[in-house]
Amino acid sequence: MSEGLFVIDRNRTILSYNHSAMQIFGIDSDVKHQNLLTVNRSIQFQKAIDEALCGRHSSETITMDDHCYQILANPVVQPTDSSTNSTQGEEDIIGVVILAMDITEREAREQYRREFSANVSHELKTPLTSISGFAEIMMNGLVRADDIPHFSKKIYQESQRLIVLIGDIIKLSQLDEQSELPEMEAVNLLELAQHATELLEESAKQHTISVSVQGDAGVIEGIRQILEEMIYNLCENAVKYNIPGGTVDIGVDARKGKALLTVRDTGIGIPKEQQSRVFERFYRVDKSRSKDSGGTGLGLSIVKHAAAYHNAELTLESVPGKGTCVTVAFPLYDGSENAE
Ligand code: ADP
């Protein structure tokens, strides 16, 4: 049992406890017959016990050594004689059962969700405010006929940004919940890389960036739609954060039982201290460059989730002013299950 457990009497004397309770509360010698106060003196802990001693179920949260615990305290009631029609009072409480559960991860996840919701609202509000502003001045007849195409274009661009953003949020939540995901199948990474370069051809040409794909057919077991998205995001970044005349080299090869996908660019690079943060949701090194190129700040978090979903290892090497190389090492698909 991973939960810490104490049973105390109505005077708070410890009658019994388990090994997890010793670990959680850092108990290193026998505390049987001692007062529960010797275990933890925090106000919340005592409050949970006080409530239970008054006959009420109670729940409190306490923090110890960077861990967060939920304390559940339940009164233990003296069985009453049903023939004597008496009602239960505080005097019937003979003790309390206390459970301590480690909820650190759950709390961190909730905190993460709260921050994500706040960020999403902010990111949605910005383009919507522009759309509403442009539409309002057009509606009030404050725009000259010549300027209408310009204003309509702005409205179109901002609404496109919203569509892309909402699309990315949906993809992330599908990966988070692992719901509505199609079945795994054998997927050829080289084919996906070639497809991604075709989609990016136009934008690479505009920025005079040459893109090449090399390697062997690395076949892995995965979800095509997610892998397509992952490779596209990596290649798109390699083009977006590149310099005019730069290159993007995509490689797929099998080495040591792994299918390695590498996306290497000669672009602006990422400062060392920000390299681990770029996988966070909405984190951007240069906010305006990202926004100008239609970035949502979610591309690499989708990549990170997609890699984890496929048990792949993700590494990023980058030197500012020289370029970036992202490697995804997937377990190779041996097809043995389907071989017969
Ligand atoms: P975005 O939509 O802003 O591109 P991403 O999650 O894909 O969001 O990337 C997060 C940030 O990491 C980007 O805003 C950019 O600052 C940085 N970044 C990502 N890929 C590269 C790259 N290949 N070269 C330089 N910077 C990059």
CSV table of C-alpha atoms and ligand atoms in Angstrom, one decimal:
chain,number,residue,atom,x,y,z
A,1,MET,CA,0.0,0.0,0.0
A,2,SER,CA,1.6,3.2,-1.1
A,3,GLU,CA,-0.7,5.5,1.1
A,4,GLY,CA,0.5,6.2,4.6
A,5,LEU,CA,-1.9,5.0,7.2
A,6,PHE,CA,-2.3,5.8,10.9
A,7,VAL,CA,-4.9,4.7,13.4
A,8,ILE,CA,-5.2,6.8,16.5
A,9,ASP,CA,-7.4,6.8,19.6
A,10,ARG,CA,-9.5,9.8,20.7
A,11,ASN,CA,-6.5,11.1,22.7
A,12,ARG,CA,-4.4,11.1,19.4
A,13,THR,CA,-2.3,8.3,20.6
A,14,ILE,CA,-1.0,6.2,17.7
A,15,LEU,CA,-2.3,2.7,17.8
A,16,SER,CA,-0.9,1.5,14.5
A,17,TYR,CA,0.7,2.7,11.3
A,18,ASN,CA,2.2,1.3,8.2
A,19,HIS,CA,5.6,1.4,6.4
A,20,SER,CA,4.5,4.0,3.9
A,21,ALA,CA,3.5,6.3,6.7
A,22,MET,CA,7.1,6.0,8.1
A,23,GLN,CA,8.5,6.9,4.7
A,24,ILE,CA,6.1,9.8,4.0
A,25,PHE,CA,6.6,11.4,7.5
A,26,GLY,CA,10.3,10.5,7.8
A,27,ILE,CA,9.7,8.3,10.9
A,28,ASP,CA,12.9,6.3,11.8
A,29,SER,CA,11.9,4.8,15.2
A,30,ASP,CA,8.8,3.3,16.6
A,31,VAL,CA,6.1,5.8,17.3
A,32,LYS,CA,3.4,3.4,18.6
A,33,HIS,CA,1.8,4.8,21.8
A,34,GLN,CA,3.2,8.3,21.1
A,35,ASN,CA,1.0,11.3,20.4
A,36,LEU,CA,0.4,12.0,16.7
A,37,LEU,CA,1.8,15.5,17.2
A,38,THR,CA,5.3,14.0,17.2
A,39,VAL,CA,4.7,12.9,13.6
A,40,ASN,CA,3.6,16.2,12.1
A,41,ARG,CA,2.7,19.5,13.8
A,42,SER,CA,1.3,21.3,10.7
A,43,ILE,CA,-1.9,23.2,11.2
A,44,GLN,CA,-3.6,21.5,8.3
A,45,PHE,CA,-2.7,18.1,9.5
A,46,GLN,CA,-4.1,18.8,13.0
A,47,LYS,CA,-7.2,20.4,11.5
A,48,ALA,CA,-8.0,17.2,9.6
A,49,ILE,CA,-7.7,15.2,12.9
A,50,ASP,CA,-9.8,17.8,14.9
A,51,GLU,CA,-12.6,17.6,12.3
A,52,ALA,CA,-12.6,13.8,12.4
A,53,LEU,CA,-12.6,13.8,16.2
A,54,CYS,CA,-15.8,15.9,15.9
A,55,GLY,CA,-17.3,13.1,13.8
A,56,ARG,CA,-16.8,14.6,10.4
A,57,HIS,CA,-14.9,13.1,7.4
A,58,SER,CA,-12.2,15.6,6.5
A,59,SER,CA,-9.6,16.2,3.8
A,60,GLU,CA,-6.6,18.6,3.9
A,61,THR,CA,-3.5,19.1,1.8
A,62,ILE,CA,-0.1,19.4,3.3
A,63,THR,CA,3.4,19.9,1.8
A,64,MET,CA,6.5,18.2,2.9
A,65,ASP,CA,9.9,18.1,1.2
A,66,ASP,CA,8.6,19.4,-2.1
A,67,HIS,CA,5.9,16.7,-2.1
A,68,CYS,CA,2.2,17.4,-1.8
A,69,TYR,CA,0.0,15.0,0.3
A,70,GLN,CA,-3.8,14.7,0.7
A,71,ILE,CA,-4.7,13.8,4.2
A,72,LEU,CA,-8.0,12.0,4.6
A,73,ALA,CA,-9.2,11.6,8.2
A,74,ASN,CA,-12.2,9.5,9.1
A,75,PRO,CA,-13.8,9.1,12.5
A,76,VAL,CA,-14.1,5.6,14.0
A,77,VAL,CA,-17.4,5.4,15.8
A,78,GLN,CA,-18.3,3.1,18.8
A,79,PRO,CA,-21.0,0.8,17.6
A,80,THR,CA,-24.2,1.9,19.4
A,81,ASP,CA,-26.7,-0.5,20.9
A,82,SER,CA,-29.6,-0.3,18.5
A,83,SER,CA,-32.1,-1.1,21.3
A,84,THR,CA,-31.3,2.1,23.1
A,85,ASN,CA,-32.4,4.5,20.4
A,86,SER,CA,-29.4,6.9,21.2
A,87,THR,CA,-28.0,9.3,18.6
A,88,GLN,CA,-24.3,9.4,17.8
A,89,GLY,CA,-22.4,12.1,19.6
A,90,GLU,CA,-18.7,13.2,19.9
A,91,GLU,CA,-18.4,10.8,22.9
A,92,ASP,CA,-19.0,7.9,20.5
A,93,ILE,CA,-15.9,8.7,18.5
A,94,ILE,CA,-13.2,6.3,19.7
A,95,GLY,CA,-10.5,7.1,17.2
A,96,VAL,CA,-9.5,8.3,13.7
A,97,VAL,CA,-8.1,6.5,10.6
A,98,ILE,CA,-5.8,8.8,8.7
A,99,LEU,CA,-4.6,8.2,5.1
A,100,ALA,CA,-1.8,10.2,3.5
A,101,MET,CA,-1.7,10.1,-0.3
A,102,ASP,CA,1.1,11.6,-2.5
A,103,ILE,CA,-0.7,13.9,-4.9
A,104,THR,CA,2.4,15.8,-6.1
A,105,GLU,CA,2.0,14.7,-9.8
A,106,ARG,CA,-1.8,15.3,-9.8
A,107,GLU,CA,-1.3,18.8,-8.4
A,108,ALA,CA,1.5,19.5,-11.0
A,109,ARG,CA,-0.8,18.4,-13.8
A,110,GLU,CA,-3.6,20.6,-12.6
A,111,GLN,CA,-1.3,23.5,-12.3
A,112,TYR,CA,-0.1,22.8,-15.8
A,113,ARG,CA,-3.6,22.7,-17.1
A,114,ARG,CA,-4.5,26.0,-15.4
A,115,GLU,CA,-1.5,27.7,-17.0
A,116,PHE,CA,-2.3,26.1,-20.4
A,117,SER,CA,-5.9,27.4,-20.2
A,118,ALA,CA,-4.7,30.9,-19.3
A,119,ASN,CA,-2.2,30.8,-22.2
A,120,VAL,CA,-4.8,29.5,-24.7
A,121,SER,CA,-7.3,32.3,-23.7
A,122,HIS,CA,-4.6,34.9,-24.2
A,123,GLU,CA,-3.5,33.4,-27.6
A,124,LEU,CA,-7.1,33.3,-28.8
A,125,LYS,CA,-7.9,36.7,-27.6
A,126,THR,CA,-5.1,38.5,-29.6
A,127,PRO,CA,-6.2,37.6,-33.1
A,128,LEU,CA,-9.9,37.9,-32.2
A,129,THR,CA,-9.4,41.4,-30.9
A,130,SER,CA,-7.8,42.4,-34.2
A,131,ILE,CA,-10.6,40.7,-36.3
A,132,SER,CA,-13.2,42.5,-34.2
A,133,GLY,CA,-11.3,45.9,-34.5
A,134,PHE,CA,-10.9,45.7,-38.3
A,135,ALA,CA,-14.5,44.6,-38.8
A,136,GLU,CA,-15.8,47.4,-36.6
A,137,ILE,CA,-14.1,50.2,-38.5
A,138,MET,CA,-15.3,48.7,-41.8
A,139,MET,CA,-18.8,48.3,-40.4
A,140,ASN,CA,-18.8,52.0,-39.4
A,141,GLY,CA,-17.8,53.1,-42.9
A,142,LEU,CA,-14.5,54.4,-41.8
A,143,VAL,CA,-12.5,52.6,-44.4
A,144,ARG,CA,-12.0,54.0,-47.9
A,145,ALA,CA,-13.0,51.7,-50.8
A,146,ASP,CA,-9.4,51.4,-51.8
A,147,ASP,CA,-8.4,50.1,-48.4
A,148,ILE,CA,-11.0,47.5,-48.1
A,149,PRO,CA,-8.9,44.7,-49.7
A,150,HIS,CA,-6.1,45.5,-47.2
A,151,PHE,CA,-8.5,45.3,-44.2
A,152,SER,CA,-10.2,42.2,-45.5
A,153,LYS,CA,-6.7,40.6,-45.9
A,154,LYS,CA,-5.9,41.3,-42.3
A,155,ILE,CA,-9.2,39.8,-41.1
A,156,TYR,CA,-8.5,36.7,-43.3
A,157,GLN,CA,-4.9,36.4,-42.0
A,158,GLU,CA,-6.0,36.7,-38.3
A,159,SER,CA,-8.8,34.2,-38.8
A,160,GLN,CA,-6.4,31.8,-40.5
A,161,ARG,CA,-4.1,32.1,-37.5
A,162,LEU,CA,-7.0,31.2,-35.2
A,163,ILE,CA,-7.8,28.2,-37.3
A,164,VAL,CA,-4.2,27.0,-37.1
A,165,LEU,CA,-4.0,27.6,-33.4
A,166,ILE,CA,-7.2,25.8,-32.7
A,167,GLY,CA,-6.0,22.9,-34.9
A,168,ASP,CA,-2.8,22.6,-32.9
A,169,ILE,CA,-4.7,22.8,-29.6
A,170,ILE,CA,-7.0,19.9,-30.7
A,171,LYS,CA,-3.9,17.8,-31.8
A,172,LEU,CA,-2.3,18.4,-28.4
A,173,SER,CA,-5.4,17.5,-26.5
A,174,GLN,CA,-5.8,14.3,-28.6
A,175,LEU,CA,-2.2,13.4,-27.7
A,176,ASP,CA,-2.8,14.3,-24.0
A,177,GLU,CA,-6.0,12.3,-23.7
A,178,GLN,CA,-4.8,9.6,-26.2
A,179,SER,CA,-8.3,9.5,-27.4
A,180,GLU,CA,-9.7,9.3,-30.9
A,181,LEU,CA,-6.3,8.2,-32.2
A,182,PRO,CA,-6.2,5.8,-35.1
A,183,GLU,CA,-4.6,2.3,-34.9
A,184,MET,CA,-0.8,1.9,-35.2
A,185,GLU,CA,0.5,0.7,-38.5
A,186,ALA,CA,3.8,0.3,-40.3
A,187,VAL,CA,4.9,3.7,-41.5
A,188,ASN,CA,7.8,4.6,-43.8
A,189,LEU,CA,9.6,7.7,-42.4
A,190,LEU,CA,11.4,8.5,-45.6
A,191,GLU,CA,8.0,8.8,-47.5
A,192,LEU,CA,6.7,11.1,-44.8
A,193,ALA,CA,9.9,13.3,-45.0
A,194,GLN,CA,9.5,13.5,-48.8
A,195,HIS,CA,5.9,14.5,-48.4
A,196,ALA,CA,6.7,17.2,-45.9
A,197,THR,CA,9.3,18.7,-48.2
A,198,GLU,CA,6.8,18.8,-51.0
A,199,LEU,CA,4.4,20.7,-48.8
A,200,LEU,CA,7.1,23.2,-47.8
A,201,GLU,CA,8.6,23.6,-51.3
A,202,GLU,CA,6.9,26.9,-52.0
A,203,SER,CA,7.8,28.6,-48.7
A,204,ALA,CA,11.4,27.3,-49.0
A,205,LYS,CA,11.7,28.7,-52.5
A,206,GLN,CA,10.4,32.1,-51.3
A,207,HIS,CA,13.1,32.2,-48.7
A,208,THR,CA,15.8,30.8,-51.1
A,209,ILE,CA,16.3,27.8,-48.8
A,210,SER,CA,17.2,24.4,-50.3
A,211,VAL,CA,15.7,21.3,-48.8
A,212,SER,CA,17.1,17.8,-49.3
A,213,VAL,CA,15.9,14.4,-48.1
A,214,GLN,CA,18.3,11.4,-47.9
A,215,GLY,CA,18.4,8.0,-46.5
A,216,ASP,CA,16.8,4.6,-46.4
A,217,ALA,CA,13.2,3.6,-45.8
A,218,GLY,CA,13.1,3.7,-42.0
A,219,VAL,CA,9.9,1.7,-41.2
A,220,ILE,CA,8.5,2.1,-37.7
A,221,GLU,CA,5.2,1.2,-36.1
A,222,GLY,CA,3.2,4.3,-35.4
A,223,ILE,CA,0.3,6.5,-36.2
A,224,ARG,CA,0.8,8.0,-39.6
A,225,GLN,CA,-1.2,11.2,-39.0
A,226,ILE,CA,0.8,12.1,-35.9
A,227,LEU,CA,4.1,11.2,-37.5
A,228,GLU,CA,3.3,13.3,-40.5
A,229,GLU,CA,2.5,16.2,-38.2
A,230,MET,CA,5.7,15.7,-36.3
A,231,ILE,CA,8.0,15.6,-39.3
A,232,TYR,CA,6.2,18.5,-40.9
A,233,ASN,CA,6.6,20.7,-37.8
A,234,LEU,CA,10.3,19.9,-37.6
A,235,CYS,CA,10.9,20.7,-41.3
A,236,GLU,CA,8.7,23.8,-41.2
A,237,ASN,CA,10.7,25.2,-38.3
A,238,ALA,CA,14.0,24.4,-40.1
A,239,VAL,CA,12.7,26.5,-43.0
A,240,LYS,CA,11.1,29.3,-40.9
A,241,TYR,CA,14.1,29.9,-38.6
A,242,ASN,CA,16.6,29.7,-41.4
A,243,ILE,CA,18.5,32.4,-43.2
A,244,PRO,CA,18.2,33.3,-46.9
A,245,GLY,CA,20.3,30.9,-48.9
A,246,GLY,CA,20.4,28.4,-46.1
A,247,THR,CA,19.9,24.7,-46.2
A,248,VAL,CA,17.7,22.0,-44.6
A,249,ASP,CA,18.9,18.4,-44.6
A,250,ILE,CA,16.5,15.7,-43.6
A,251,GLY,CA,17.9,12.2,-43.1
A,252,VAL,CA,16.3,8.9,-42.3
A,253,ASP,CA,18.5,5.9,-41.5
A,254,ALA,CA,18.5,2.8,-39.4
A,255,ARG,CA,21.3,2.4,-36.8
A,256,LYS,CA,21.7,0.1,-33.8
A,257,GLY,CA,18.1,-1.1,-33.9
A,258,LYS,CA,16.7,2.5,-34.2
A,259,ALA,CA,15.2,4.4,-37.0
A,260,LEU,CA,16.8,7.8,-36.9
A,261,LEU,CA,15.1,10.9,-38.3
A,262,THR,CA,17.3,14.0,-38.4
A,263,VAL,CA,16.3,17.5,-39.4
A,264,ARG,CA,19.3,19.8,-39.7
A,265,ASP,CA,19.3,23.4,-40.6
A,266,THR,CA,21.8,26.2,-41.1
A,267,GLY,CA,19.4,28.8,-39.5
A,268,ILE,CA,19.5,31.2,-36.6
A,269,GLY,CA,20.0,28.5,-33.9
A,270,ILE,CA,18.7,28.6,-30.3
A,271,PRO,CA,20.6,29.9,-27.3
A,272,LYS,CA,21.7,27.1,-24.9
A,273,GLU,CA,19.7,28.3,-22.0
A,274,GLN,CA,16.5,28.2,-24.0
A,275,GLN,CA,17.0,24.8,-25.7
A,276,SER,CA,15.1,22.8,-23.2
A,277,ARG,CA,12.3,25.4,-23.0
A,278,VAL,CA,11.3,25.4,-26.7
A,279,PHE,CA,9.4,22.2,-26.1
A,280,GLU,CA,7.1,23.9,-23.6
A,281,ARG,CA,3.6,25.0,-24.8
A,282,PHE,CA,3.6,28.5,-26.3
A,283,TYR,CA,7.3,29.1,-25.5
A,284,ARG,CA,9.0,31.1,-28.3
A,285,VAL,CA,12.5,32.4,-28.4
A,286,ASP,CA,11.6,35.3,-30.6
A,287,LYS,CA,7.9,35.9,-30.3
A,288,SER,CA,7.5,38.4,-33.2
A,289,ARG,CA,9.5,36.2,-35.6
A,290,SER,CA,7.4,33.2,-34.7
A,291,LYS,CA,4.1,35.1,-35.1
A,292,ASP,CA,5.2,36.7,-38.3
A,293,SER,CA,5.8,33.3,-39.8
A,294,GLY,CA,2.4,32.0,-38.6
A,295,GLY,CA,3.9,30.1,-35.6
A,296,THR,CA,1.6,29.1,-32.8
A,297,GLY,CA,4.3,28.2,-30.2
A,298,LEU,CA,2.8,24.7,-30.1
A,299,GLY,CA,4.7,22.9,-32.9
A,300,LEU,CA,7.6,21.5,-30.7
A,301,SER,CA,5.3,20.5,-27.9
A,302,ILE,CA,3.3,18.4,-30.4
A,303,VAL,CA,6.7,16.9,-31.6
A,304,LYS,CA,7.6,16.1,-28.0
A,305,HIS,CA,4.3,14.4,-27.2
A,306,ALA,CA,4.3,12.5,-30.5
A,307,ALA,CA,7.9,11.3,-29.8
A,308,ALA,CA,6.9,10.1,-26.3
A,309,TYR,CA,3.8,8.4,-27.7
A,310,HIS,CA,6.0,6.4,-30.1
A,311,ASN,CA,8.7,5.6,-27.4
A,312,ALA,CA,11.1,7.7,-29.4
A,313,GLU,CA,14.0,9.7,-28.0
A,314,LEU,CA,14.2,13.3,-28.9
A,315,THR,CA,17.4,15.3,-28.9
A,316,LEU,CA,18.1,18.9,-30.0
A,317,GLU,CA,21.5,20.4,-30.7
A,318,SER,CA,21.8,24.0,-31.6
A,319,VAL,CA,24.4,26.7,-32.0
A,320,PRO,CA,23.2,30.3,-32.3
A,321,GLY,CA,24.1,31.7,-35.7
A,322,LYS,CA,25.1,28.3,-37.1
A,323,GLY,CA,22.0,26.1,-37.0
A,324,THR,CA,19.9,23.4,-35.3
A,325,CYS,CA,19.7,19.7,-35.6
A,326,VAL,CA,16.8,17.7,-34.1
A,327,THR,CA,17.1,13.9,-34.0
A,328,VAL,CA,14.2,11.5,-33.2
A,329,ALA,CA,15.3,7.9,-32.5
A,330,PHE,CA,12.4,5.5,-33.0
A,331,PRO,CA,12.4,1.8,-32.2
A,332,LEU,CA,12.7,0.0,-35.5
A,333,TYR,CA,9.6,-2.0,-36.6
A,334,ASP,CA,10.5,-5.6,-37.2
A,335,GLY,CA,7.0,-6.6,-38.4
A,336,SER,CA,7.4,-9.9,-36.6
A,337,GLU,CA,3.8,-9.9,-35.4
A,338,ASN,CA,2.6,-9.7,-38.9
A,339,ALA,CA,5.3,-11.9,-40.4
A,340,GLU,CA,3.4,-15.2,-40.3
B,1,ADP,P1,6.4,28.1,-33.3
B,1,ADP,O1,5.1,27.9,-33.8
B,1,ADP,O2,6.7,29.4,-32.7
B,1,ADP,O3,7.5,27.8,-34.4
B,1,ADP,P2,7.5,25.8,-31.9
B,1,ADP,O4,6.9,25.1,-30.7
B,1,ADP,O5,7.6,25.0,-33.2
B,1,ADP,O6,6.6,27.1,-32.1
B,1,ADP,O7,8.9,26.3,-31.6
B,1,ADP,C1,9.1,27.0,-30.4
B,1,ADP,C2,10.2,28.1,-30.6
B,1,ADP,O8,11.5,27.4,-30.7
B,1,ADP,C3,10.1,28.9,-31.9
B,1,ADP,O9,9.2,30.0,-31.6
B,1,ADP,C4,11.5,29.3,-32.2
B,1,ADP,O10,11.8,30.4,-31.4
B,1,ADP,C5,12.3,28.1,-31.7
B,1,ADP,N1,12.7,27.2,-32.7
B,1,ADP,C6,12.1,26.0,-33.1
B,1,ADP,N2,12.7,25.4,-34.1
B,1,ADP,C7,13.8,26.1,-34.4
B,1,ADP,C8,14.9,26.0,-35.3
B,1,ADP,N3,15.0,25.0,-36.2
B,1,ADP,N4,15.8,27.0,-35.3
B,1,ADP,C9,15.7,28.0,-34.5
B,1,ADP,N5,14.7,28.2,-33.6
B,1,ADP,C10,13.8,27.3,-33.5
